[in-house]
Short mmCIF file of N, CA and C and ligand atoms in Angstrom, two decimals:
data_model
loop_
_atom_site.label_atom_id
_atom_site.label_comp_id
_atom_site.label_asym_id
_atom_site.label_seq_id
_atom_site.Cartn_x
_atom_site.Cartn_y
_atom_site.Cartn_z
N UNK A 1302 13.12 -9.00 21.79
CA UNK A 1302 13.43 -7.62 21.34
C UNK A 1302 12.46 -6.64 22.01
N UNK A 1303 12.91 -5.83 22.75
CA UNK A 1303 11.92 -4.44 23.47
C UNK A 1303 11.19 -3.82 22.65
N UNK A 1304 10.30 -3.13 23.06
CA UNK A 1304 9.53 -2.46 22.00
C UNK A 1304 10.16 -0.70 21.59
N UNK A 1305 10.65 -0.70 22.75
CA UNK A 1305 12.04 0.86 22.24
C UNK A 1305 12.82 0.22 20.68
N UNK A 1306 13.34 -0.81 20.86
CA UNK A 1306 14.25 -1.04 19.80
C UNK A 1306 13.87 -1.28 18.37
N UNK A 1307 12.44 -1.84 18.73
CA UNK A 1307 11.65 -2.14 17.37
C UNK A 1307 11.38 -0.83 17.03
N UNK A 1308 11.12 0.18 17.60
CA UNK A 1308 10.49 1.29 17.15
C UNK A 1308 11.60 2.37 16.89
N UNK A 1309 12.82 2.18 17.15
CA UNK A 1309 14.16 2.52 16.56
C UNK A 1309 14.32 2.13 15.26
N UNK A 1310 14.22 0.54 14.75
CA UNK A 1310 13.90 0.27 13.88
C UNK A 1310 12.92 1.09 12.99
N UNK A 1311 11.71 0.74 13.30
CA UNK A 1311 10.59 1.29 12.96
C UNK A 1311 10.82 3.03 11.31
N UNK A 1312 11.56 3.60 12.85
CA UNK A 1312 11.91 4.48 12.73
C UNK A 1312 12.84 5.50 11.63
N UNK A 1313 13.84 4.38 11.09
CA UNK A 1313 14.44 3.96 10.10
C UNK A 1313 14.60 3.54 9.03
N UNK A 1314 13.07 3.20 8.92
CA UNK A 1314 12.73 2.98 7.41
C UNK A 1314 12.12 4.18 7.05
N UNK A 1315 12.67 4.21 6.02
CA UNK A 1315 11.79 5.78 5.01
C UNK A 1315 11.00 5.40 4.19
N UNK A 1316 9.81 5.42 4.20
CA UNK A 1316 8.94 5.36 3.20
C UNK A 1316 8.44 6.07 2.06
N UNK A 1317 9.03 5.73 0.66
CA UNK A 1317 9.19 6.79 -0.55
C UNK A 1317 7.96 6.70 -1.40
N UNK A 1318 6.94 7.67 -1.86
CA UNK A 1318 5.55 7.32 -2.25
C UNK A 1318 5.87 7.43 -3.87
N UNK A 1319 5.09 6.54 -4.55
CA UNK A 1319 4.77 6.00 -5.98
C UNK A 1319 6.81 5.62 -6.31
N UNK A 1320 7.08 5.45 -5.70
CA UNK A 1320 8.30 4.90 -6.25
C UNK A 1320 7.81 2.95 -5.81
N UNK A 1321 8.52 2.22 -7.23
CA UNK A 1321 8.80 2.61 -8.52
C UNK A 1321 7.86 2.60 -9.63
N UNK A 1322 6.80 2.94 -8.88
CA UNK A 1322 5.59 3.49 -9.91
C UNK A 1322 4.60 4.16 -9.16
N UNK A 1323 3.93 4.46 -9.56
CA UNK A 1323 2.48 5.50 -9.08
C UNK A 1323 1.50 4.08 -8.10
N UNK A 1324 1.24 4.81 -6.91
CA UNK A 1324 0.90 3.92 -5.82
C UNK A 1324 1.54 3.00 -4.80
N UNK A 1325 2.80 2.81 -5.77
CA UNK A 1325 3.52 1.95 -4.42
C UNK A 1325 3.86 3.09 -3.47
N UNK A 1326 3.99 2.24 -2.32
CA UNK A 1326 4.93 2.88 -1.03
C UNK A 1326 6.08 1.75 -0.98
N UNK A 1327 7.25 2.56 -1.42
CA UNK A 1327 8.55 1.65 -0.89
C UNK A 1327 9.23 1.77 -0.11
N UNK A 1328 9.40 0.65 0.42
CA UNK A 1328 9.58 0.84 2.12
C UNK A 1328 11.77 0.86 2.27
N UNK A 1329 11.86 2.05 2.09
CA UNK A 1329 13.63 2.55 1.56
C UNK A 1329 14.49 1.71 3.04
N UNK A 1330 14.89 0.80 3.08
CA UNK A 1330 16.17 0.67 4.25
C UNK A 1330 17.03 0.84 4.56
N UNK A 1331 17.81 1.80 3.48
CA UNK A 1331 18.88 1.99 3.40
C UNK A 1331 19.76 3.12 4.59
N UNK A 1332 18.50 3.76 5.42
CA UNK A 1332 18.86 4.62 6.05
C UNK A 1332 19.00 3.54 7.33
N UNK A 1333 18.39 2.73 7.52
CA UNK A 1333 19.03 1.28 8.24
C UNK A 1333 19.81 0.66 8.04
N UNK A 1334 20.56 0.37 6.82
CA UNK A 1334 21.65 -0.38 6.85
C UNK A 1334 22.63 1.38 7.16
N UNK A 1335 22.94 2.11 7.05
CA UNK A 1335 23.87 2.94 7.00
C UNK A 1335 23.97 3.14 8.78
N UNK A 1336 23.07 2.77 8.98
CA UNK A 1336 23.62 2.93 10.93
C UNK A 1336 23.89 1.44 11.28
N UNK A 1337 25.34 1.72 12.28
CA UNK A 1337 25.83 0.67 12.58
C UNK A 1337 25.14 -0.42 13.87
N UNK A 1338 24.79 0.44 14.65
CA UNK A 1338 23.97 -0.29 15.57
C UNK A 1338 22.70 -0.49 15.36
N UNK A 1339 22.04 -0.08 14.01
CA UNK A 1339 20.68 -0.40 14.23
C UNK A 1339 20.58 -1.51 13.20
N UNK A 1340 21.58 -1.68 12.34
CA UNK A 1340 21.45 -2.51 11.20
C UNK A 1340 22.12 -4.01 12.47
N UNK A 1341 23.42 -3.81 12.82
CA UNK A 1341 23.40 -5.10 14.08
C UNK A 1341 21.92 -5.67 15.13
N UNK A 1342 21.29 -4.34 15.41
CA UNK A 1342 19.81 -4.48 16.00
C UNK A 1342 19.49 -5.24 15.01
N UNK A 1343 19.33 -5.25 13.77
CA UNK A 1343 18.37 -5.71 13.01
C UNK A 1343 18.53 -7.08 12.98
N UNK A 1344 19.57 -7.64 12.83
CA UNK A 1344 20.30 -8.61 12.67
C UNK A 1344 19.82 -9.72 14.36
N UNK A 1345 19.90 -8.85 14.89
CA UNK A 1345 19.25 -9.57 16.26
C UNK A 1345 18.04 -9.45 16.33
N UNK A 1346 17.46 -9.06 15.83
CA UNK A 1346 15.78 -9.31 15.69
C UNK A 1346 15.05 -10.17 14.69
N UNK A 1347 16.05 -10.32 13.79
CA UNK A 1347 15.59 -11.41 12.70
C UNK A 1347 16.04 -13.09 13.47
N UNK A 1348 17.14 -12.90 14.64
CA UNK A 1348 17.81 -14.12 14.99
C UNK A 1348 16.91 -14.62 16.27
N UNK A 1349 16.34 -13.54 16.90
CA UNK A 1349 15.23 -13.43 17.75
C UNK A 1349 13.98 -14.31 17.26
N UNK A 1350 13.58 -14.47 16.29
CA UNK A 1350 12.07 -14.76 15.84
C UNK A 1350 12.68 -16.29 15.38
N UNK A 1351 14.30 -16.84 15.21
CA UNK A 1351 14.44 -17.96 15.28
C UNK A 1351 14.03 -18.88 16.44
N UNK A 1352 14.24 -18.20 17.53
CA UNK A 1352 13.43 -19.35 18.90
C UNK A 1352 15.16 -20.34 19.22
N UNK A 1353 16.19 -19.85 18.82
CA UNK A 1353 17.01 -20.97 19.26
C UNK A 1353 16.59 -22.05 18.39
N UNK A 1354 15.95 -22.33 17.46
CA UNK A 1354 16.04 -23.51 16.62
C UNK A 1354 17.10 -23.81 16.37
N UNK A 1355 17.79 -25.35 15.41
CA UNK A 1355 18.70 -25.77 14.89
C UNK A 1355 18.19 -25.18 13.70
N UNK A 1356 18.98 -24.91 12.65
CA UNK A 1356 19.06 -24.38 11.78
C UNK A 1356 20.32 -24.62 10.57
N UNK A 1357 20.19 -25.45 9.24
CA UNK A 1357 21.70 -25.64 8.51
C UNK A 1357 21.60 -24.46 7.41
N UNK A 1358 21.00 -23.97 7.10
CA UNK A 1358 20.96 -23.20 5.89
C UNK A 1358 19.65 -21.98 5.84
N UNK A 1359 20.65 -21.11 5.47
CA UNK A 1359 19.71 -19.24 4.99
C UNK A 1359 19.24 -19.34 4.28
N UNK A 1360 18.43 -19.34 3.58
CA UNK A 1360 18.08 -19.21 2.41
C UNK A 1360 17.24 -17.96 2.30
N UNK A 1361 18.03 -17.14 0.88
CA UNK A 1361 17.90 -15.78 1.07
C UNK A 1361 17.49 -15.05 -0.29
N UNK A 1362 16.56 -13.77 -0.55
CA UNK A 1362 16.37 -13.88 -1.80
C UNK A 1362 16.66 -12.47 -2.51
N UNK A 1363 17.19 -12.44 -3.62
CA UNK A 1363 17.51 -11.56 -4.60
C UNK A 1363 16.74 -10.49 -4.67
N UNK A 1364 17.42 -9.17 -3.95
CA UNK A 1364 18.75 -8.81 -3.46
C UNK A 1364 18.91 -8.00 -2.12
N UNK A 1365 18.09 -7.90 -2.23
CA UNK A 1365 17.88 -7.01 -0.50
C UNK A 1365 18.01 -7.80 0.51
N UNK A 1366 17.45 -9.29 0.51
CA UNK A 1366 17.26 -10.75 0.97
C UNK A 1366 18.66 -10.92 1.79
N UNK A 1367 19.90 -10.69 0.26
CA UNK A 1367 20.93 -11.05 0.94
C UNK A 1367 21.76 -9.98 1.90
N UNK A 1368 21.08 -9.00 1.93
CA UNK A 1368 22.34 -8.13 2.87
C UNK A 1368 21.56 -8.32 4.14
N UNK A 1369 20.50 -9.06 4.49
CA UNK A 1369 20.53 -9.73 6.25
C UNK A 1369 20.80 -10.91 6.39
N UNK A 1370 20.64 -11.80 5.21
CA UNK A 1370 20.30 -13.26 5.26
C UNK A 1370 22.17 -13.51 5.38
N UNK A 1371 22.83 -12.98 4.91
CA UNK A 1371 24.55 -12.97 4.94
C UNK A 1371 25.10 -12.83 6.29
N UNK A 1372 24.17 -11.71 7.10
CA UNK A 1372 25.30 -11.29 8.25
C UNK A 1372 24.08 -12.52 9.67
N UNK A 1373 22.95 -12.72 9.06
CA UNK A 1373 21.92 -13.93 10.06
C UNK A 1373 22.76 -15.18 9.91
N UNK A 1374 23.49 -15.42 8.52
CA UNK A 1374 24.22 -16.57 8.52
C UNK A 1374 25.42 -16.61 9.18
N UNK A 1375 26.54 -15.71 9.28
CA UNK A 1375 27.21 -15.56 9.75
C UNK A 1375 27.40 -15.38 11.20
N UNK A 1376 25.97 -15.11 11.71
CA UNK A 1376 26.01 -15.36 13.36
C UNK A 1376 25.90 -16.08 13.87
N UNK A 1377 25.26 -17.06 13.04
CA UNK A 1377 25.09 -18.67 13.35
C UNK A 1377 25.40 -19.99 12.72
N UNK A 1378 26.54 -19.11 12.40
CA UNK A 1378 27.49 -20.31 11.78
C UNK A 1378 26.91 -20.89 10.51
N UNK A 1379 25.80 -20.63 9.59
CA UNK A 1379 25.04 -21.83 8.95
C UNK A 1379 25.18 -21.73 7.72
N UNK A 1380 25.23 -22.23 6.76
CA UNK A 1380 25.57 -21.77 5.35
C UNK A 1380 24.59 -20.69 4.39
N UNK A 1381 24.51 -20.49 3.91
CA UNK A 1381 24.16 -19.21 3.03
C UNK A 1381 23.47 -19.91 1.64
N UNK A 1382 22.29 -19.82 1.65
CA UNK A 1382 21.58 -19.94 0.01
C UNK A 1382 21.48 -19.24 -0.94
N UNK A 1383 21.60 -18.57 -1.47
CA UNK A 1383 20.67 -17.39 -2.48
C UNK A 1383 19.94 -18.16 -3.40
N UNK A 1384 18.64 -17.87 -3.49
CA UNK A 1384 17.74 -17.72 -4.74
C UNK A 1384 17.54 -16.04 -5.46
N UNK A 1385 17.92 -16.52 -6.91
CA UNK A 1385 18.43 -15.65 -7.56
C UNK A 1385 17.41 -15.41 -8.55
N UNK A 1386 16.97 -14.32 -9.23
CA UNK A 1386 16.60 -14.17 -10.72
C UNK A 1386 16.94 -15.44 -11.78
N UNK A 1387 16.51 -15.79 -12.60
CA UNK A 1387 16.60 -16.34 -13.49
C UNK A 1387 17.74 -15.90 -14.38
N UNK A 1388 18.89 -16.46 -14.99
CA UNK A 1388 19.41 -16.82 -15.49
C UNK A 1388 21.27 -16.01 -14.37
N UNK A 1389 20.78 -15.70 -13.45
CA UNK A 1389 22.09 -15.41 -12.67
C UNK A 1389 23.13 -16.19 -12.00
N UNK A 1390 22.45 -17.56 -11.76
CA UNK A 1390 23.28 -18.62 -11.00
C UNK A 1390 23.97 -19.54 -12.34
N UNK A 1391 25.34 -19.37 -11.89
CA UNK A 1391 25.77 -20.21 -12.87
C UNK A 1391 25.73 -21.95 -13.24
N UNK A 1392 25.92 -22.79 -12.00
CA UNK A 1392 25.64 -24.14 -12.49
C UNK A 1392 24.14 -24.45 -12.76
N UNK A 1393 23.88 -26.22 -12.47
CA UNK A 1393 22.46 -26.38 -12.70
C UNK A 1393 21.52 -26.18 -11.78
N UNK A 1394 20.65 -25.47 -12.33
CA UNK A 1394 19.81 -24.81 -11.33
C UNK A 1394 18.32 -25.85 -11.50
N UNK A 1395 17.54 -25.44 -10.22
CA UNK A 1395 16.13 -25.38 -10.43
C UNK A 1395 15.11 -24.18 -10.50
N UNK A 1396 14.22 -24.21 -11.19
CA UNK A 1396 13.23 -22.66 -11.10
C UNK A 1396 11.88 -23.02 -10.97
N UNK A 1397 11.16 -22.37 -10.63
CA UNK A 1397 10.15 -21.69 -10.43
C UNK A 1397 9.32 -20.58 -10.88
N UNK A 1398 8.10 -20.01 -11.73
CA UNK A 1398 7.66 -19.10 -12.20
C UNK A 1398 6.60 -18.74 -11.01
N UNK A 1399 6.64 -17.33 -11.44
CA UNK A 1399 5.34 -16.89 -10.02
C UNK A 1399 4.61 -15.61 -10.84
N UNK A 1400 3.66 -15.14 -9.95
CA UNK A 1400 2.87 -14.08 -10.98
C UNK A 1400 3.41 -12.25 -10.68
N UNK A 1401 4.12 -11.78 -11.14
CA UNK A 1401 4.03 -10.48 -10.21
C UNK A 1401 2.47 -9.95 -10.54
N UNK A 1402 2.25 -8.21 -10.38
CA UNK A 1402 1.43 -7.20 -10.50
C UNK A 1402 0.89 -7.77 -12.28
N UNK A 1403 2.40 -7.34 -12.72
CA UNK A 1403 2.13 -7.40 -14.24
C UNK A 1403 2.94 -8.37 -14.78
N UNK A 1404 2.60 -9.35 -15.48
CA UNK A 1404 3.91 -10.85 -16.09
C UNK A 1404 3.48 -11.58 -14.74
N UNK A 1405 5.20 -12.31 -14.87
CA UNK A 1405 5.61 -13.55 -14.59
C UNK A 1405 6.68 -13.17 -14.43
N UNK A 1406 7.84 -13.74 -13.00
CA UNK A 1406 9.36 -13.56 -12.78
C UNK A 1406 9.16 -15.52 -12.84
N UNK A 1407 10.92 -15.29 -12.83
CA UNK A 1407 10.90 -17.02 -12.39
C UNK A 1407 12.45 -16.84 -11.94
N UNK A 1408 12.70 -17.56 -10.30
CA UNK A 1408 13.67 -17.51 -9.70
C UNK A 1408 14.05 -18.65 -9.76
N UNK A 1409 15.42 -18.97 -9.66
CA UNK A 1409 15.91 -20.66 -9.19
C UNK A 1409 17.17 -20.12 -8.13
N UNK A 1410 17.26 -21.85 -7.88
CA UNK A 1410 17.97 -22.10 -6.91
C UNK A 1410 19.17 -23.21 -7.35
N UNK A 1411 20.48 -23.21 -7.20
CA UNK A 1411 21.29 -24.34 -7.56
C UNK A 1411 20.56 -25.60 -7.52
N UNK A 1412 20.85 -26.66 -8.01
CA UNK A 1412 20.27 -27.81 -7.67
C UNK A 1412 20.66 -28.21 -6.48
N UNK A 1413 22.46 -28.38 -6.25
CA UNK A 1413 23.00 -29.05 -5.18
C UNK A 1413 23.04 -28.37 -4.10
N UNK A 1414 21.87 -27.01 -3.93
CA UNK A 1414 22.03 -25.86 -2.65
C UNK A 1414 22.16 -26.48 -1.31
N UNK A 1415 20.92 -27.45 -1.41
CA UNK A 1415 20.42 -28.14 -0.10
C UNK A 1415 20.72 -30.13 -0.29
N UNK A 1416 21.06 -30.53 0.57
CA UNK A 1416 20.88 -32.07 0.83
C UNK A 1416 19.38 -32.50 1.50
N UNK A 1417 18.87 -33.52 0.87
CA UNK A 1417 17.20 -33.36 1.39
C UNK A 1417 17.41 -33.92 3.01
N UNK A 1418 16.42 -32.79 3.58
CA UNK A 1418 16.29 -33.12 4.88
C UNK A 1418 17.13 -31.78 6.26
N UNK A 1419 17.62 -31.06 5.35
CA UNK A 1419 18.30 -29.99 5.86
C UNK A 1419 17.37 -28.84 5.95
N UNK A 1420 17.64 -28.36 7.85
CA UNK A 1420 16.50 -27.36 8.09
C UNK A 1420 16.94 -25.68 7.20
N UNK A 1421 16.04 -25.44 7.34
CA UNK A 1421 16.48 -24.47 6.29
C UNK A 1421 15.26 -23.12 7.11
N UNK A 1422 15.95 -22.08 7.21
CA UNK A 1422 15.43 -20.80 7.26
C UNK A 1422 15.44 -19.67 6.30
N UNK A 1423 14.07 -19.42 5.91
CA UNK A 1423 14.30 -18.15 4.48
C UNK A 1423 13.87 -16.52 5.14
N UNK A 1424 14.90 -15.99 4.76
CA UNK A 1424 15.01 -14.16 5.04
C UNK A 1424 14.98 -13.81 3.84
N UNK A 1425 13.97 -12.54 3.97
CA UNK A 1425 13.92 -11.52 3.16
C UNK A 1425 13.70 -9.99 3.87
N UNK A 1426 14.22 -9.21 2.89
CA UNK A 1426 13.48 -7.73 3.71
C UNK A 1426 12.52 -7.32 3.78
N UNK A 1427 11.17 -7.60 2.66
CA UNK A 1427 9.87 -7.56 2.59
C UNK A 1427 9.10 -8.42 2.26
N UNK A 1428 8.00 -8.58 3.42
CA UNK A 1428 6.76 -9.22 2.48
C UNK A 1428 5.94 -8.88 2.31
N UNK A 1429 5.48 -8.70 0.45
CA UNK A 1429 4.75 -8.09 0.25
C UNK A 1429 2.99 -9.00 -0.03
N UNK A 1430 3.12 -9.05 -1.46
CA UNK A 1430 2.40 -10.13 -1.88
C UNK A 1430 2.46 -11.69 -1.93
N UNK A 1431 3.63 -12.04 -1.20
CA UNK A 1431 4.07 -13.34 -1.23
C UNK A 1431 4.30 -13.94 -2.15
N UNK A 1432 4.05 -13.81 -3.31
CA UNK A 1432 4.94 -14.38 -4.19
C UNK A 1432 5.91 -15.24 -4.24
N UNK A 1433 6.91 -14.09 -4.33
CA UNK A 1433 8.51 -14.51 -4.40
C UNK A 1433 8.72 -15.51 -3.08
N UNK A 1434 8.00 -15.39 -2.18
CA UNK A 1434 8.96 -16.42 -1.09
C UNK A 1434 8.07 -17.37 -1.08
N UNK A 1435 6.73 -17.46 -1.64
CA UNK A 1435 5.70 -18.69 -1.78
C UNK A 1435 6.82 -19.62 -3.00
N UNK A 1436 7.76 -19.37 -3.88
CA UNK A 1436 8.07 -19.65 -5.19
C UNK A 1436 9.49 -20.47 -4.35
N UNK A 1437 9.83 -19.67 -3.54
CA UNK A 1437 11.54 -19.88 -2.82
C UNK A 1437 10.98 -21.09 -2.21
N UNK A 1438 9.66 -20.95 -1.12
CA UNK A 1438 9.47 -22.13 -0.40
C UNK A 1438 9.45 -23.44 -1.06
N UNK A 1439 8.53 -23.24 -2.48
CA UNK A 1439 8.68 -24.59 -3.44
C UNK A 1439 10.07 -24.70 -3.80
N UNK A 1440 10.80 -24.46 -3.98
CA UNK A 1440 12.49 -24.74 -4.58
C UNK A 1440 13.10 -25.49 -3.21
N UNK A 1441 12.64 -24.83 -2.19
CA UNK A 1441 13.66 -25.59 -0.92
C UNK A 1441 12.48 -26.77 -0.94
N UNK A 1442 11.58 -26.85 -1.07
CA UNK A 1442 10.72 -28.55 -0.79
C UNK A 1442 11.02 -29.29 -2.52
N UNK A 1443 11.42 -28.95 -3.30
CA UNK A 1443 11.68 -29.80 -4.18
C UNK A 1443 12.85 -30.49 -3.90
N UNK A 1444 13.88 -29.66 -3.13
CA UNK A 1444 15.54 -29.64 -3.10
C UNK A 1444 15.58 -30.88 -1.71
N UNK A 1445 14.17 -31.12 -1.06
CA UNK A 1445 13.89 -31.93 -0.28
C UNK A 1445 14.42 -31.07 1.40
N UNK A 1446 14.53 -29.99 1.12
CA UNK A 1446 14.93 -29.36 2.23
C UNK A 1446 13.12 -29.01 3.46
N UNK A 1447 13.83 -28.82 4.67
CA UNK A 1447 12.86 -28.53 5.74
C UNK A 1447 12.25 -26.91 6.14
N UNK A 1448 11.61 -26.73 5.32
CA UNK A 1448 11.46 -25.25 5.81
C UNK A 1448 10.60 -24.62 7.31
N UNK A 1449 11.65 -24.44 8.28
CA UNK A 1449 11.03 -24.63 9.39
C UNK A 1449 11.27 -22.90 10.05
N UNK A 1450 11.00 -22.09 9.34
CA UNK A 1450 10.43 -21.00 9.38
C UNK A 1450 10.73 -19.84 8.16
N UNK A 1451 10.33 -18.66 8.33
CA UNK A 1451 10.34 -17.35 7.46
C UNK A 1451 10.27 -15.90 8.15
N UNK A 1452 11.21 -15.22 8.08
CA UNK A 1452 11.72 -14.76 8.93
C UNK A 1452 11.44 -13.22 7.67
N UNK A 1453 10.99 -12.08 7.53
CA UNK A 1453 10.79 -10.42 7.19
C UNK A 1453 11.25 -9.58 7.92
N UNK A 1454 11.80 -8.84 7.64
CA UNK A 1454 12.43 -7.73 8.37
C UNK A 1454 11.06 -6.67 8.38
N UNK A 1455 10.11 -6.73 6.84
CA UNK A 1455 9.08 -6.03 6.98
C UNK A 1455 7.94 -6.69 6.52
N UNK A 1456 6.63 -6.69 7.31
CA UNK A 1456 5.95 -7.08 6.70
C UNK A 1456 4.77 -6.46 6.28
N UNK A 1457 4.28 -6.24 4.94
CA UNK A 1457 3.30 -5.72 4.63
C UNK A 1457 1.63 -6.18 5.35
N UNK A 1458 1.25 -5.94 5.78
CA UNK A 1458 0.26 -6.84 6.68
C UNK A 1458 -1.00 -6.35 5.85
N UNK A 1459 -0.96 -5.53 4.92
CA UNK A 1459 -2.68 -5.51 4.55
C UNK A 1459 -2.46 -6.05 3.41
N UNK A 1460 -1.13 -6.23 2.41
CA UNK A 1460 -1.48 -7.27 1.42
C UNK A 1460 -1.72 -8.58 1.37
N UNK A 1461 -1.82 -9.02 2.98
CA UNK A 1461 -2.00 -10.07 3.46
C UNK A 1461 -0.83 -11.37 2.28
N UNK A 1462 -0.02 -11.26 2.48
CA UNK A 1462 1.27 -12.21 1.81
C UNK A 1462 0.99 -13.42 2.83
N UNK A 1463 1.05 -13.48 4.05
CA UNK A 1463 0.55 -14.78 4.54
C UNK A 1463 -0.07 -16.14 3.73
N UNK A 1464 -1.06 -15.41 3.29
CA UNK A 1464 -2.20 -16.42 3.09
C UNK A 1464 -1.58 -16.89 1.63
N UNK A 1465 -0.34 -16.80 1.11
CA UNK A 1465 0.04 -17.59 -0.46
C UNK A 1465 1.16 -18.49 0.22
N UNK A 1466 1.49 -18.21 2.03
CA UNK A 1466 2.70 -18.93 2.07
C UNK A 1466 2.71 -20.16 2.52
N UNK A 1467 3.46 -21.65 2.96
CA UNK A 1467 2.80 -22.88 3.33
C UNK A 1467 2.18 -22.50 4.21
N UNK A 1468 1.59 -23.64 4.41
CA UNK A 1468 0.62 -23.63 5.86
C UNK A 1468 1.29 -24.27 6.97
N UNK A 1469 1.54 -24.19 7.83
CA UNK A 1469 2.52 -24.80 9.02
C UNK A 1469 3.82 -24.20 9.11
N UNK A 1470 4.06 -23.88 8.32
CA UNK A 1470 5.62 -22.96 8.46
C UNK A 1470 5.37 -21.40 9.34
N UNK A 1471 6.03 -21.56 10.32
CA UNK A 1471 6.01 -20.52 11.16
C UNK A 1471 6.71 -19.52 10.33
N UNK A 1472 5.70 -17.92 10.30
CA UNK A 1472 6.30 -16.69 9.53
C UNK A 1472 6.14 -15.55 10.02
N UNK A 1473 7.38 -14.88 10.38
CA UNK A 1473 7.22 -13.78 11.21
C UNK A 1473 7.63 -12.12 10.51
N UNK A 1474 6.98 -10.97 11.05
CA UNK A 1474 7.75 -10.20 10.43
C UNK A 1474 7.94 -9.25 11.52
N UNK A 1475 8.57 -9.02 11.29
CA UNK A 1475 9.59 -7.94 12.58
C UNK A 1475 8.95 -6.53 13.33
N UNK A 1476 8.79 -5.96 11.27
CA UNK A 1476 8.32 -4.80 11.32
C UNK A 1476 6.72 -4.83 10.69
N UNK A 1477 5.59 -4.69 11.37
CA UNK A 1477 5.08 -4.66 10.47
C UNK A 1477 3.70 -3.48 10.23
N UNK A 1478 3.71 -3.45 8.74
CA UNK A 1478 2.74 -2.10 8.23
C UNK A 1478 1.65 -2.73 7.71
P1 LIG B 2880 6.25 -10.05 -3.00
O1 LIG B 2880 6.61 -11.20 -3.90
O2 LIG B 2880 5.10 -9.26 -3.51
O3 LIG B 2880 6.06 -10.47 -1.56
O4 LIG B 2880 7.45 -9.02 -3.04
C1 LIG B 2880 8.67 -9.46 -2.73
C2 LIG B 2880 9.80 -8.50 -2.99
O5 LIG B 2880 9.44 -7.26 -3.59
C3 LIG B 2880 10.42 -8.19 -1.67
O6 LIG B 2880 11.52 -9.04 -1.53
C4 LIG B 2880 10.83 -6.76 -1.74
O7 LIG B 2880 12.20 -6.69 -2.01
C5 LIG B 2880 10.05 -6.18 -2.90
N1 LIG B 2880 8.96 -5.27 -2.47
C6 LIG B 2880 7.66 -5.46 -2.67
N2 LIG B 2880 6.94 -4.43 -2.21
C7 LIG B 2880 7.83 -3.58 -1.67
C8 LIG B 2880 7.71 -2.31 -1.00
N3 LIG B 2880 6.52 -1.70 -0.81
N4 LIG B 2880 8.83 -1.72 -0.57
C9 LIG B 2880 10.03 -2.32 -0.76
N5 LIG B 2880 10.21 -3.48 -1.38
C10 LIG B 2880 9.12 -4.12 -1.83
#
């Protein structure tokens, strides 16, 4: 990906201050998905940081997760995961609890999402504190799946989210602040 195009990108995110509370900066995409060629850009820049790997399964997370992790699956043929909030998936699931700011969320994943041994790639639109995709990564290694990378459209780089995620799993972020 050129560095014109990233910075087209770049460009495109609006950043809204103390939303949804006093101190955050939220990083708005929506003025990216509403353009047609830059949201397809996007889509090729997340498929970019794959390397041509083999790849069977997205795995993607609730809810921003899925409006790239849907159209990344669909370019490469591979099936589609969601990890969801807690109590949204209807059959038997597995979960996970993690810490936010304030509480505890806990996400799961179907049980029968993955067959063990299936490579698996996880998209999201942000990483922030790592959390949520430190929580996703345990659900795909219980499910016996291969997590052989992690793929951000943004990455927060001074909350340092890295350092909660495995160690050896290649993790990239596209955009990053
Ligand atoms: P975390 O578990 O802290 O890495 O946060 C993960 C999720 O929170 C991401 O999937 C985002 O959807 C959302 N999020 C966290 N911080 C921000 C932010 N500054 N702007 C937009 N979304 C955010």
């Amino acid at each position: 990906m050129s560095a014109d195009s990233i910075a087209l990108l770049h460009a495109a995110i609006r950043t809204v201050p103390d939303f949804p509370k006093q101190g955050i900066s939220f990083k708005d995409i929506t003025p990216l998905l509403a353009h047609g060629k830059l949201f397809s850009l996007t889509i090729d820049a997340i498929i970019d940081t794959m390397g041509g790997q083999r790849v069977d399964k997205i795995v993607a997370i609730d809810a921003r997760g899925f409006i790239f992790a849907g159209a990344v699956a669909d370019r490469l043929k591979t099936g589609f995961v969601p990890v969801r909030k807690k109590g949204k998936l209807p059959w038997h699931t597995i979960g996970t609890a993690y810490s936010l700011e304030y509480g505890e969320n806990v996400i799961e994943m179907h049980r029968d999402a993955l067959a063990p041994g299936e490579r698996v790639w996880l998209v999201d639109d942000v990483l922030a504190t790592g959390g949520t995709s430190a929580a996703a990564a345990k659900l795909v290694g219980q499910l016996g799946g291969e997590l052989a990378g992690m793929t951000f459209l943004i990455e927060l780089g001074f909350l340092n989210g890295r350092s909660v995620l495995p160690s050896g799993v290649p993790v990239h972020g596209v955009l990053i602040y």
